[in-house]
Each structure stands twice: as C-alpha cells, then as structure tokens.
C-alpha cells in the first residue's frame, strides 16, 4: 500500500494539524471508544464531523449505553498515543467504522498511532487495508 509518513511536532487536535499545513478537507480523525462488550470501536470521519453515538453504536453492533470514549491509558492497549489515533489497528476484535463521507475524501491525512507522525494515503488504499464498516456517523 503506497503511503507517505510525515514526521512533525506532536499534534493534539485539529488546530495543530492545520498549523502544520495539512488541508482541513483531507484530515481524517479517528476517535477511540471502549465497548463494554467487546473491547474497542474506532470511528474515522472527516475532522470537521461530530460523531452521532447512536449511529456509531448501531454500526458497531452494540448499544449506545455500552460505548464510552476511551481514556489516554486505553490507547496504550492499542499501541497508540493521544493525538495519534489511527484507523489502522492490528489488535484482534477491534471494530472500525468509517463515516460514509470518507469514501469521497481522496488522499487523506490520518493518524499513525503516534502524535508526531501523520500518514498520507489514498482513501481507497486505506479502505482496502482496513475493510471498515461504513455508516453515516456524523450528526
């Protein structure tokens, strides 16, 4: 899978990414949730989107009551850092859900697992690698 890794100062939020020159319309954020039943759910969506928790839970096959945003220490269980969450995760049982809008993003900039490295990749290659569930996650 062709991609480019860009090393930079650690990113904490979307504003930091914009300061590094990444175009907002190409930023793919990954939010990490704990699922009381089955470990973790990763939600990937355009950086300007906001997750509808009910839709995410339904897509992930669980209930809204069982989802909670993961804490920084939870990310370590996935081999990730705060500010660097990635839609690519090799931990067994992790459910990955992409917002339907992601399909139209072209080349995206997403987390690598580290806050100081961003991955640029064609979204079709990313989809092929991750094989996510798709749903309308944004509210």
Short mmCIF file of N, CA, C and O in Angstrom, two decimals:
data_model
loop_
_atom_site.label_atom_id
_atom_site.label_comp_id
_atom_site.label_asym_id
_atom_site.label_seq_id
_atom_site.Cartn_x
_atom_site.Cartn_y
_atom_site.Cartn_z
N UNK A 1 0.86 -1.19 0.00
CA UNK A 1 0.00 0.00 0.00
C UNK A 1 0.89 1.23 0.00
O UNK A 1 1.65 1.44 0.94
N UNK A 2 0.80 2.07 -1.01
CA UNK A 2 1.61 3.29 -1.04
C UNK A 2 1.08 4.34 -0.07
O UNK A 2 -0.12 4.59 -0.02
N UNK A 3 2.00 4.90 0.69
CA UNK A 3 1.64 5.96 1.63
C UNK A 3 2.89 6.80 1.89
O UNK A 3 4.00 6.39 1.56
N UNK A 4 2.69 7.95 2.51
CA UNK A 4 3.80 8.80 2.93
C UNK A 4 3.65 9.06 4.41
O UNK A 4 2.56 9.41 4.88
N UNK A 5 4.74 8.89 5.16
CA UNK A 5 4.76 9.21 6.59
C UNK A 5 5.40 10.59 6.73
O UNK A 5 6.48 10.83 6.19
N UNK A 6 4.73 11.48 7.45
CA UNK A 6 5.22 12.83 7.66
C UNK A 6 5.50 13.00 9.16
O UNK A 6 4.58 12.93 9.97
N UNK A 7 6.77 13.18 9.52
CA UNK A 7 7.15 13.43 10.91
C UNK A 7 7.04 14.91 11.21
O UNK A 7 7.36 15.75 10.35
N UNK A 8 6.57 15.25 12.42
CA UNK A 8 6.32 16.64 12.79
C UNK A 8 6.25 16.76 14.31
O UNK A 8 6.34 15.76 15.02
N UNK A 9 6.05 17.99 14.79
CA UNK A 9 5.81 18.20 16.22
C UNK A 9 4.53 17.46 16.59
O UNK A 9 3.63 17.33 15.76
N UNK A 10 4.41 17.00 17.84
CA UNK A 10 3.18 16.27 18.24
C UNK A 10 1.91 17.10 18.01
O UNK A 10 1.87 18.29 18.30
N UNK A 11 0.90 16.42 17.48
CA UNK A 11 -0.42 17.02 17.25
C UNK A 11 -1.33 16.62 18.39
O UNK A 11 -1.38 15.45 18.77
N UNK A 12 -2.06 17.59 18.91
CA UNK A 12 -3.04 17.30 19.95
C UNK A 12 -4.45 17.40 19.40
O UNK A 12 -5.33 16.63 19.76
N UNK A 13 -4.68 18.31 18.47
CA UNK A 13 -6.02 18.48 17.92
C UNK A 13 -5.96 19.01 16.50
O UNK A 13 -4.89 19.22 15.94
N UNK A 14 -7.13 19.22 15.92
CA UNK A 14 -7.21 19.68 14.52
C UNK A 14 -6.48 20.99 14.26
O UNK A 14 -5.90 21.17 13.20
N UNK A 15 -6.49 21.90 15.22
CA UNK A 15 -5.81 23.19 15.03
C UNK A 15 -4.32 22.97 14.83
O UNK A 15 -3.69 23.64 14.00
N UNK A 16 -3.73 22.04 15.56
CA UNK A 16 -2.30 21.74 15.40
C UNK A 16 -2.03 21.21 14.00
O UNK A 16 -1.04 21.57 13.37
N UNK A 17 -2.90 20.35 13.50
CA UNK A 17 -2.72 19.79 12.17
C UNK A 17 -2.77 20.89 11.12
O UNK A 17 -1.98 20.88 10.17
N UNK A 18 -3.68 21.84 11.29
CA UNK A 18 -3.78 22.94 10.35
C UNK A 18 -2.51 23.79 10.36
O UNK A 18 -2.05 24.24 9.32
N UNK A 19 -1.91 23.99 11.55
CA UNK A 19 -0.66 24.75 11.64
C UNK A 19 0.47 24.07 10.89
O UNK A 19 1.39 24.72 10.42
N UNK A 20 0.41 22.75 10.78
CA UNK A 20 1.43 22.01 10.06
C UNK A 20 1.20 22.02 8.55
O UNK A 20 1.98 21.47 7.80
N UNK A 21 0.09 22.61 8.13
CA UNK A 21 -0.17 22.76 6.71
C UNK A 21 -1.00 21.65 6.09
O UNK A 21 -1.14 21.59 4.87
N UNK A 22 -1.56 20.76 6.90
CA UNK A 22 -2.43 19.73 6.34
C UNK A 22 -3.77 20.36 5.99
O UNK A 22 -4.38 21.03 6.82
N UNK A 23 -4.27 20.16 4.77
CA UNK A 23 -5.55 20.77 4.39
C UNK A 23 -6.71 20.14 5.17
O UNK A 23 -6.83 18.92 5.23
N UNK A 24 -7.54 20.98 5.74
CA UNK A 24 -8.66 20.53 6.57
C UNK A 24 -9.54 19.51 5.86
O UNK A 24 -9.95 18.52 6.45
N UNK A 25 -9.80 19.73 4.57
CA UNK A 25 -10.70 18.81 3.84
C UNK A 25 -10.09 17.43 3.64
O UNK A 25 -10.78 16.50 3.22
N UNK A 26 -8.82 17.26 3.96
CA UNK A 26 -8.15 15.96 3.82
C UNK A 26 -7.88 15.28 5.16
O UNK A 26 -7.35 14.18 5.21
N UNK A 27 -8.21 15.97 6.25
CA UNK A 27 -7.92 15.43 7.59
C UNK A 27 -8.96 14.41 8.01
O UNK A 27 -10.16 14.70 8.07
N UNK A 28 -8.49 13.21 8.30
CA UNK A 28 -9.34 12.13 8.77
C UNK A 28 -9.03 11.89 10.24
O UNK A 28 -7.91 11.51 10.58
N UNK A 29 -10.00 12.16 11.11
CA UNK A 29 -9.75 11.93 12.53
C UNK A 29 -10.28 10.55 12.92
O UNK A 29 -11.25 10.06 12.34
N UNK A 30 -9.60 9.96 13.88
CA UNK A 30 -10.03 8.66 14.40
C UNK A 30 -10.31 8.83 15.88
O UNK A 30 -9.44 9.26 16.63
N UNK A 31 -11.52 8.51 16.27
CA UNK A 31 -11.91 8.56 17.68
C UNK A 31 -11.97 7.13 18.21
O UNK A 31 -12.40 6.23 17.50
N UNK A 32 -11.50 6.96 19.42
CA UNK A 32 -11.42 5.63 20.02
C UNK A 32 -12.44 5.52 21.14
O UNK A 32 -12.50 6.38 22.03
N UNK A 33 -13.24 4.44 21.10
CA UNK A 33 -14.27 4.20 22.09
C UNK A 33 -14.06 2.83 22.73
O UNK A 33 -13.62 1.89 22.07
N UNK A 34 -14.40 2.75 23.99
CA UNK A 34 -14.45 1.47 24.69
C UNK A 34 -15.84 0.90 24.47
O UNK A 34 -16.83 1.62 24.53
N UNK A 35 -15.91 -0.39 24.23
CA UNK A 35 -17.18 -1.08 24.12
C UNK A 35 -17.24 -2.03 25.32
O UNK A 35 -16.39 -2.90 25.45
N UNK A 36 -18.22 -1.86 26.16
CA UNK A 36 -18.32 -2.69 27.38
C UNK A 36 -18.37 -4.18 27.04
O UNK A 36 -17.97 -5.00 27.85
N UNK A 37 -18.85 -4.53 25.86
CA UNK A 37 -18.96 -5.93 25.46
C UNK A 37 -17.69 -6.48 24.82
O UNK A 37 -17.26 -7.57 25.12
N UNK A 38 -17.12 -5.70 23.88
CA UNK A 38 -16.09 -6.28 23.01
C UNK A 38 -14.86 -5.42 22.81
O UNK A 38 -14.38 -5.30 21.69
N UNK A 39 -14.31 -4.83 23.79
CA UNK A 39 -13.06 -4.10 23.60
C UNK A 39 -13.22 -2.70 23.05
O UNK A 39 -13.72 -1.83 23.73
N UNK A 40 -12.80 -2.49 21.79
CA UNK A 40 -12.72 -1.13 21.25
C UNK A 40 -13.47 -0.98 19.94
O UNK A 40 -13.59 -1.91 19.16
N UNK A 41 -13.91 0.27 19.70
CA UNK A 41 -14.50 0.68 18.43
C UNK A 41 -13.74 1.92 17.98
O UNK A 41 -13.57 2.87 18.76
N UNK A 42 -13.26 1.91 16.74
CA UNK A 42 -12.60 3.07 16.15
C UNK A 42 -13.58 3.70 15.17
O UNK A 42 -14.15 3.00 14.33
N UNK A 43 -13.75 5.01 15.28
CA UNK A 43 -14.63 5.75 14.37
C UNK A 43 -13.79 6.74 13.59
O UNK A 43 -13.15 7.61 14.19
N UNK A 44 -13.75 6.61 12.27
CA UNK A 44 -12.98 7.52 11.42
C UNK A 44 -13.95 8.37 10.61
O UNK A 44 -14.87 7.86 9.99
N UNK A 45 -13.71 9.69 10.64
CA UNK A 45 -14.57 10.62 9.95
C UNK A 45 -13.81 11.89 9.62
O UNK A 45 -12.74 12.14 10.19
N UNK A 46 -14.35 12.72 8.70
CA UNK A 46 -13.68 13.99 8.41
C UNK A 46 -13.51 14.78 9.72
O UNK A 46 -14.36 14.73 10.61
N UNK A 47 -12.39 15.52 9.81
CA UNK A 47 -12.04 16.19 11.06
C UNK A 47 -13.11 17.17 11.53
O UNK A 47 -13.25 17.41 12.72
N UNK A 48 -13.90 17.71 10.61
CA UNK A 48 -14.94 18.67 10.98
C UNK A 48 -16.23 17.99 11.44
O UNK A 48 -17.13 18.65 11.94
N UNK A 49 -16.32 16.67 11.28
CA UNK A 49 -17.54 15.95 11.66
C UNK A 49 -17.62 15.68 13.15
O UNK A 49 -16.62 15.69 13.87
N UNK A 50 -18.84 15.45 13.61
CA UNK A 50 -19.09 15.08 15.01
C UNK A 50 -19.83 13.75 15.00
O UNK A 50 -20.78 13.57 14.26
N UNK A 51 -19.37 12.85 15.85
CA UNK A 51 -19.94 11.50 15.87
C UNK A 51 -21.33 11.49 16.51
O UNK A 51 -21.52 12.04 17.60
N UNK A 52 -22.26 10.85 15.84
CA UNK A 52 -23.56 10.54 16.42
C UNK A 52 -23.38 9.18 17.10
O UNK A 52 -23.20 8.16 16.43
N UNK A 53 -23.36 9.16 18.42
CA UNK A 53 -23.06 7.95 19.18
C UNK A 53 -24.05 6.82 18.91
O UNK A 53 -23.67 5.66 18.86
N UNK A 54 -25.31 7.15 18.73
CA UNK A 54 -26.31 6.13 18.45
C UNK A 54 -26.04 5.43 17.14
O UNK A 54 -26.11 4.20 17.04
N UNK A 55 -25.71 6.20 16.10
CA UNK A 55 -25.41 5.62 14.79
C UNK A 55 -24.14 4.77 14.85
O UNK A 55 -24.06 3.71 14.26
N UNK A 56 -23.13 5.27 15.58
CA UNK A 56 -21.89 4.52 15.72
C UNK A 56 -22.15 3.19 16.43
O UNK A 56 -21.69 2.14 15.98
N UNK A 57 -22.90 3.23 17.51
CA UNK A 57 -23.19 2.01 18.26
C UNK A 57 -23.92 1.00 17.38
O UNK A 57 -23.57 -0.19 17.35
N UNK A 58 -24.91 1.46 16.64
CA UNK A 58 -25.69 0.58 15.77
C UNK A 58 -24.77 -0.06 14.71
O UNK A 58 -24.82 -1.26 14.47
N UNK A 59 -23.91 0.75 14.09
CA UNK A 59 -22.99 0.24 13.07
C UNK A 59 -22.02 -0.78 13.66
O UNK A 59 -21.66 -1.76 13.00
N UNK A 60 -21.61 -0.55 14.91
CA UNK A 60 -20.64 -1.44 15.57
C UNK A 60 -21.31 -2.67 16.19
O UNK A 60 -20.62 -3.53 16.74
N UNK A 61 -22.64 -2.73 16.13
CA UNK A 61 -23.34 -3.89 16.66
C UNK A 61 -23.46 -3.93 18.16
O UNK A 61 -23.47 -4.99 18.78
N UNK A 62 -23.57 -2.75 18.77
CA UNK A 62 -23.71 -2.67 20.22
C UNK A 62 -24.75 -1.60 20.56
O UNK A 62 -25.38 -1.05 19.68
N UNK A 63 -24.91 -1.32 21.84
CA UNK A 63 -25.86 -0.28 22.23
C UNK A 63 -25.09 0.98 22.64
O UNK A 63 -23.93 0.91 23.05
N UNK A 64 -25.76 2.10 22.53
CA UNK A 64 -25.15 3.39 22.89
C UNK A 64 -24.67 3.37 24.34
O UNK A 64 -23.61 3.91 24.66
N UNK A 65 -25.41 2.73 25.22
CA UNK A 65 -25.06 2.69 26.64
C UNK A 65 -23.74 1.97 26.90
O UNK A 65 -23.11 2.19 27.94
N UNK A 66 -23.32 1.12 25.97
CA UNK A 66 -22.09 0.34 26.16
C UNK A 66 -20.86 1.02 25.59
O UNK A 66 -19.75 0.53 25.75
N UNK A 67 -21.03 2.17 24.91
CA UNK A 67 -19.91 2.90 24.33
C UNK A 67 -19.50 4.07 25.20
O UNK A 67 -20.35 4.83 25.66
N UNK A 68 -18.21 4.22 25.40
CA UNK A 68 -17.68 5.41 26.08
C UNK A 68 -16.36 5.78 25.43
O UNK A 68 -15.64 4.90 24.93
N UNK A 69 -16.07 7.07 25.41
CA UNK A 69 -14.82 7.50 24.80
C UNK A 69 -13.65 6.93 25.60
O UNK A 69 -13.67 6.93 26.83
N UNK A 70 -12.67 6.40 24.90
CA UNK A 70 -11.52 5.78 25.55
C UNK A 70 -10.65 6.83 26.23
O UNK A 70 -10.53 7.95 25.75
N UNK A 71 -10.06 6.45 27.34
CA UNK A 71 -9.12 7.31 28.06
C UNK A 71 -7.73 7.16 27.44
O UNK A 71 -7.46 6.19 26.72
N UNK A 72 -6.85 8.10 27.74
CA UNK A 72 -5.49 8.08 27.20
C UNK A 72 -4.80 6.75 27.49
O UNK A 72 -4.12 6.18 26.62
N UNK A 73 -4.99 6.20 28.68
CA UNK A 73 -4.33 4.94 29.02
C UNK A 73 -4.90 3.76 28.21
O UNK A 73 -4.21 2.78 27.98
N UNK A 74 -6.17 3.87 27.77
CA UNK A 74 -6.77 2.83 26.93
C UNK A 74 -6.06 2.75 25.58
O UNK A 74 -5.93 1.67 25.00
N UNK A 75 -5.61 3.90 25.08
CA UNK A 75 -4.95 3.92 23.78
C UNK A 75 -3.68 3.07 23.78
O UNK A 75 -3.33 2.47 22.77
N UNK A 76 -3.01 3.02 24.91
CA UNK A 76 -1.80 2.19 25.01
C UNK A 76 -2.10 0.73 24.72
O UNK A 76 -1.27 0.02 24.15
N UNK A 77 -3.30 0.27 25.11
CA UNK A 77 -3.69 -1.12 24.82
C UNK A 77 -3.76 -1.39 23.31
O UNK A 77 -3.68 -2.53 22.88
N UNK A 78 -3.92 -0.32 22.53
CA UNK A 78 -3.99 -0.43 21.08
C UNK A 78 -2.66 -0.07 20.41
O UNK A 78 -2.56 -0.05 19.19
N UNK A 79 -1.66 0.28 21.23
CA UNK A 79 -0.37 0.69 20.68
C UNK A 79 -0.40 2.08 20.10
O UNK A 79 0.35 2.39 19.18
N UNK A 80 -1.29 2.94 20.63
CA UNK A 80 -1.45 4.30 20.11
C UNK A 80 -1.23 5.33 21.21
O UNK A 80 -1.30 5.02 22.39
N UNK A 81 -1.01 6.58 20.77
CA UNK A 81 -0.84 7.72 21.67
C UNK A 81 -1.99 8.70 21.47
O UNK A 81 -2.51 8.80 20.36
N UNK A 82 -2.33 9.47 22.52
CA UNK A 82 -3.29 10.56 22.32
C UNK A 82 -2.78 11.51 21.23
O UNK A 82 -1.59 11.82 21.18
N UNK A 83 -3.67 11.92 20.34
CA UNK A 83 -3.28 12.80 19.24
C UNK A 83 -2.79 12.04 18.03
O UNK A 83 -2.54 12.64 16.99
N UNK A 84 -2.66 10.72 18.14
CA UNK A 84 -2.15 9.94 17.02
C UNK A 84 -3.02 8.75 16.67
O UNK A 84 -2.58 7.86 15.95
N UNK A 85 -4.24 8.70 17.19
CA UNK A 85 -5.11 7.54 16.93
C UNK A 85 -5.22 7.29 15.43
O UNK A 85 -5.35 8.21 14.63
N UNK A 86 -5.16 6.02 15.07
CA UNK A 86 -5.16 5.62 13.67
C UNK A 86 -6.34 4.70 13.37
O UNK A 86 -6.73 3.91 14.21
N UNK A 87 -6.86 4.78 12.13
CA UNK A 87 -7.91 3.84 11.75
C UNK A 87 -7.35 2.45 11.45
O UNK A 87 -8.09 1.50 11.29
N UNK A 88 -6.03 2.34 11.40
CA UNK A 88 -5.37 1.06 11.15
C UNK A 88 -4.96 0.47 12.50
O UNK A 88 -4.20 1.09 13.25
N UNK A 89 -5.49 -0.70 12.80
CA UNK A 89 -5.21 -1.31 14.10
C UNK A 89 -5.15 -2.82 13.94
O UNK A 89 -6.08 -3.43 13.41
N UNK A 90 -4.07 -3.41 14.41
CA UNK A 90 -3.87 -4.85 14.27
C UNK A 90 -4.36 -5.64 15.48
O UNK A 90 -4.25 -6.86 15.51
N UNK A 91 -4.92 -4.96 16.48
CA UNK A 91 -5.40 -5.65 17.68
C UNK A 91 -6.66 -6.44 17.32
O UNK A 91 -7.62 -5.86 16.79
N UNK A 92 -6.68 -7.73 17.60
CA UNK A 92 -7.85 -8.54 17.27
C UNK A 92 -9.12 -8.04 17.97
O UNK A 92 -9.07 -7.59 19.12
N UNK A 93 -10.24 -8.12 17.24
CA UNK A 93 -11.53 -7.78 17.82
C UNK A 93 -11.90 -6.31 17.78
O UNK A 93 -13.01 -5.95 18.16
N UNK A 94 -11.00 -5.44 17.33
CA UNK A 94 -11.32 -4.02 17.25
C UNK A 94 -12.25 -3.81 16.06
O UNK A 94 -11.98 -4.28 14.96
N UNK A 95 -13.35 -3.09 16.29
CA UNK A 95 -14.32 -2.78 15.23
C UNK A 95 -13.99 -1.40 14.69
O UNK A 95 -13.82 -0.45 15.46
N UNK A 96 -13.87 -1.28 13.37
CA UNK A 96 -13.55 0.00 12.74
C UNK A 96 -14.74 0.42 11.88
O UNK A 96 -15.18 -0.32 11.00
N UNK A 97 -15.22 1.65 12.13
CA UNK A 97 -16.35 2.19 11.39
C UNK A 97 -15.93 3.51 10.75
O UNK A 97 -15.40 4.39 11.43
N UNK A 98 -16.13 3.62 9.44
CA UNK A 98 -15.83 4.86 8.71
C UNK A 98 -17.15 5.57 8.40
O UNK A 98 -18.13 4.92 8.02
N UNK A 99 -17.14 6.87 8.54
CA UNK A 99 -18.27 7.67 8.09
C UNK A 99 -18.36 7.53 6.56
O UNK A 99 -17.33 7.47 5.87
N UNK A 100 -19.56 7.50 6.03
CA UNK A 100 -19.76 7.33 4.59
C UNK A 100 -19.04 8.41 3.78
O UNK A 100 -18.58 8.15 2.67
N UNK A 101 -18.87 9.61 4.34
CA UNK A 101 -18.22 10.71 3.63
C UNK A 101 -16.74 10.44 3.37
O UNK A 101 -16.16 11.05 2.46
N UNK A 102 -16.14 9.53 4.09
CA UNK A 102 -14.72 9.23 3.93
C UNK A 102 -14.42 8.73 2.52
O UNK A 102 -13.37 9.04 1.94
N UNK A 103 -15.34 8.00 1.92
CA UNK A 103 -15.13 7.43 0.58
C UNK A 103 -14.80 8.50 -0.45
O UNK A 103 -14.15 8.22 -1.45
N UNK A 104 -15.26 9.73 -0.22
CA UNK A 104 -15.10 10.82 -1.20
C UNK A 104 -13.92 11.74 -0.88
O UNK A 104 -13.78 12.78 -1.52
N UNK A 105 -13.06 11.37 0.06
CA UNK A 105 -12.02 12.29 0.52
C UNK A 105 -10.73 12.27 -0.31
O UNK A 105 -9.88 13.12 -0.15
N UNK A 106 -10.55 11.29 -1.19
CA UNK A 106 -9.32 11.26 -2.00
C UNK A 106 -8.11 10.87 -1.16
O UNK A 106 -8.13 9.87 -0.44
N UNK A 107 -7.07 11.67 -1.20
CA UNK A 107 -5.89 11.43 -0.37
C UNK A 107 -6.17 12.01 1.01
O UNK A 107 -6.53 13.18 1.13
N UNK A 108 -6.01 11.19 2.05
CA UNK A 108 -6.29 11.64 3.40
C UNK A 108 -5.01 11.69 4.23
O UNK A 108 -4.02 11.02 3.93
N UNK A 109 -5.07 12.49 5.29
CA UNK A 109 -4.02 12.58 6.29
C UNK A 109 -4.63 12.02 7.57
O UNK A 109 -5.63 12.55 8.07
N UNK A 110 -4.05 10.93 8.09
CA UNK A 110 -4.63 10.30 9.27
C UNK A 110 -3.53 9.94 10.27
O UNK A 110 -2.34 9.97 9.95
N UNK A 111 -3.96 9.59 11.45
CA UNK A 111 -3.02 9.21 12.49
C UNK A 111 -2.26 7.94 12.16
O UNK A 111 -2.74 7.08 11.43
N UNK A 112 -1.08 7.85 12.74
CA UNK A 112 -0.22 6.68 12.54
C UNK A 112 -0.14 5.83 13.79
O UNK A 112 0.51 4.79 13.80
N UNK A 113 -0.77 6.31 14.86
CA UNK A 113 -0.62 5.69 16.17
C UNK A 113 0.27 6.54 17.07
O UNK A 113 0.24 6.43 18.28
N UNK A 114 1.05 7.43 16.44
CA UNK A 114 1.94 8.34 17.16
C UNK A 114 1.48 9.77 16.92
O UNK A 114 1.04 10.11 15.82
N UNK A 115 1.62 10.62 17.93
CA UNK A 115 1.21 12.02 17.81
C UNK A 115 2.16 12.84 16.95
O UNK A 115 1.81 13.93 16.51
N UNK A 116 3.35 12.32 16.68
CA UNK A 116 4.35 13.07 15.91
C UNK A 116 4.55 12.54 14.50
O UNK A 116 5.54 12.84 13.84
N UNK A 117 3.62 11.73 14.02
CA UNK A 117 3.72 11.21 12.65
C UNK A 117 2.31 11.08 12.07
O UNK A 117 1.42 10.49 12.66
N UNK A 118 2.16 11.64 10.87
CA UNK A 118 0.89 11.57 10.16
C UNK A 118 1.11 10.79 8.87
O UNK A 118 2.16 10.90 8.24
N UNK A 119 0.11 10.01 8.51
CA UNK A 119 0.17 9.21 7.29
C UNK A 119 -0.70 9.88 6.23
O UNK A 119 -1.85 10.25 6.49
N UNK A 120 -0.15 10.01 5.02
CA UNK A 120 -0.91 10.47 3.87
C UNK A 120 -1.09 9.27 2.95
O UNK A 120 -0.11 8.62 2.57
N UNK A 121 -2.36 8.97 2.63
CA UNK A 121 -2.65 7.78 1.85
C UNK A 121 -3.94 8.00 1.06
O UNK A 121 -4.85 8.70 1.51
N UNK A 122 -4.02 7.40 -0.11
CA UNK A 122 -5.26 7.43 -0.88
C UNK A 122 -6.31 6.66 -0.10
O UNK A 122 -6.06 5.55 0.36
N UNK A 123 -7.48 7.23 0.04
CA UNK A 123 -8.52 6.62 0.86
C UNK A 123 -8.92 5.23 0.36
O UNK A 123 -9.25 4.36 1.16
N UNK A 124 -8.84 5.00 -0.94
CA UNK A 124 -9.18 3.68 -1.46
C UNK A 124 -8.20 2.61 -0.95
O UNK A 124 -8.60 1.49 -0.64
N UNK A 125 -6.93 2.96 -0.86
CA UNK A 125 -5.93 2.03 -0.31
C UNK A 125 -6.19 1.79 1.18
O UNK A 125 -6.07 0.66 1.66
N UNK A 126 -6.56 2.85 1.89
CA UNK A 126 -6.85 2.73 3.32
C UNK A 126 -8.06 1.82 3.54
O UNK A 126 -8.04 0.93 4.40
N UNK A 127 -9.09 2.00 2.75
CA UNK A 127 -10.30 1.18 2.85
C UNK A 127 -9.97 -0.29 2.56
O UNK A 127 -10.43 -1.19 3.26
N UNK A 128 -9.14 -0.50 1.54
CA UNK A 128 -8.74 -1.87 1.20
C UNK A 128 -7.99 -2.55 2.35
O UNK A 128 -8.21 -3.72 2.64
N UNK A 129 -7.15 -1.80 3.04
CA UNK A 129 -6.38 -2.34 4.16
C UNK A 129 -7.25 -2.60 5.38
O UNK A 129 -7.20 -3.66 5.99
N UNK A 130 -8.07 -1.60 5.74
CA UNK A 130 -8.83 -1.66 6.98
C UNK A 130 -10.09 -2.51 6.87
O UNK A 130 -10.49 -3.16 7.83
N UNK A 131 -10.74 -2.48 5.71
CA UNK A 131 -12.02 -3.17 5.49
C UNK A 131 -13.04 -2.77 6.57
O UNK A 131 -13.59 -3.61 7.27
N UNK A 132 -13.30 -1.46 6.68
CA UNK A 132 -14.20 -0.96 7.73
C UNK A 132 -15.67 -1.21 7.42
O UNK A 132 -16.04 -1.51 6.28
N UNK A 133 -16.47 -1.01 8.43
CA UNK A 133 -17.93 -0.91 8.29
C UNK A 133 -18.18 0.54 7.89
O UNK A 133 -17.51 1.45 8.41
N UNK A 134 -19.13 0.80 7.00
CA UNK A 134 -19.49 2.16 6.64
C UNK A 134 -20.87 2.50 7.15
O UNK A 134 -21.77 1.67 7.11
N UNK A 135 -21.01 3.75 7.63
CA UNK A 135 -22.33 4.24 8.06
C UNK A 135 -22.28 5.77 8.07
O UNK A 135 -21.20 6.35 7.99
N UNK A 136 -23.43 6.39 8.18
CA UNK A 136 -23.49 7.84 8.32
C UNK A 136 -23.30 8.16 9.79
O UNK A 136 -24.27 8.12 10.57
N UNK A 137 -22.06 8.46 10.18
CA UNK A 137 -21.74 8.67 11.60
C UNK A 137 -21.92 10.10 12.06
O UNK A 137 -22.11 10.36 13.24
N UNK A 138 -21.79 11.06 11.14
CA UNK A 138 -21.81 12.48 11.53
C UNK A 138 -23.21 12.95 11.81
O UNK A 138 -24.17 12.53 11.18
N UNK A 139 -23.29 13.84 12.78
CA UNK A 139 -24.60 14.43 13.04
C UNK A 139 -24.67 15.78 12.40
O UNK A 139 -23.75 16.33 11.94
#
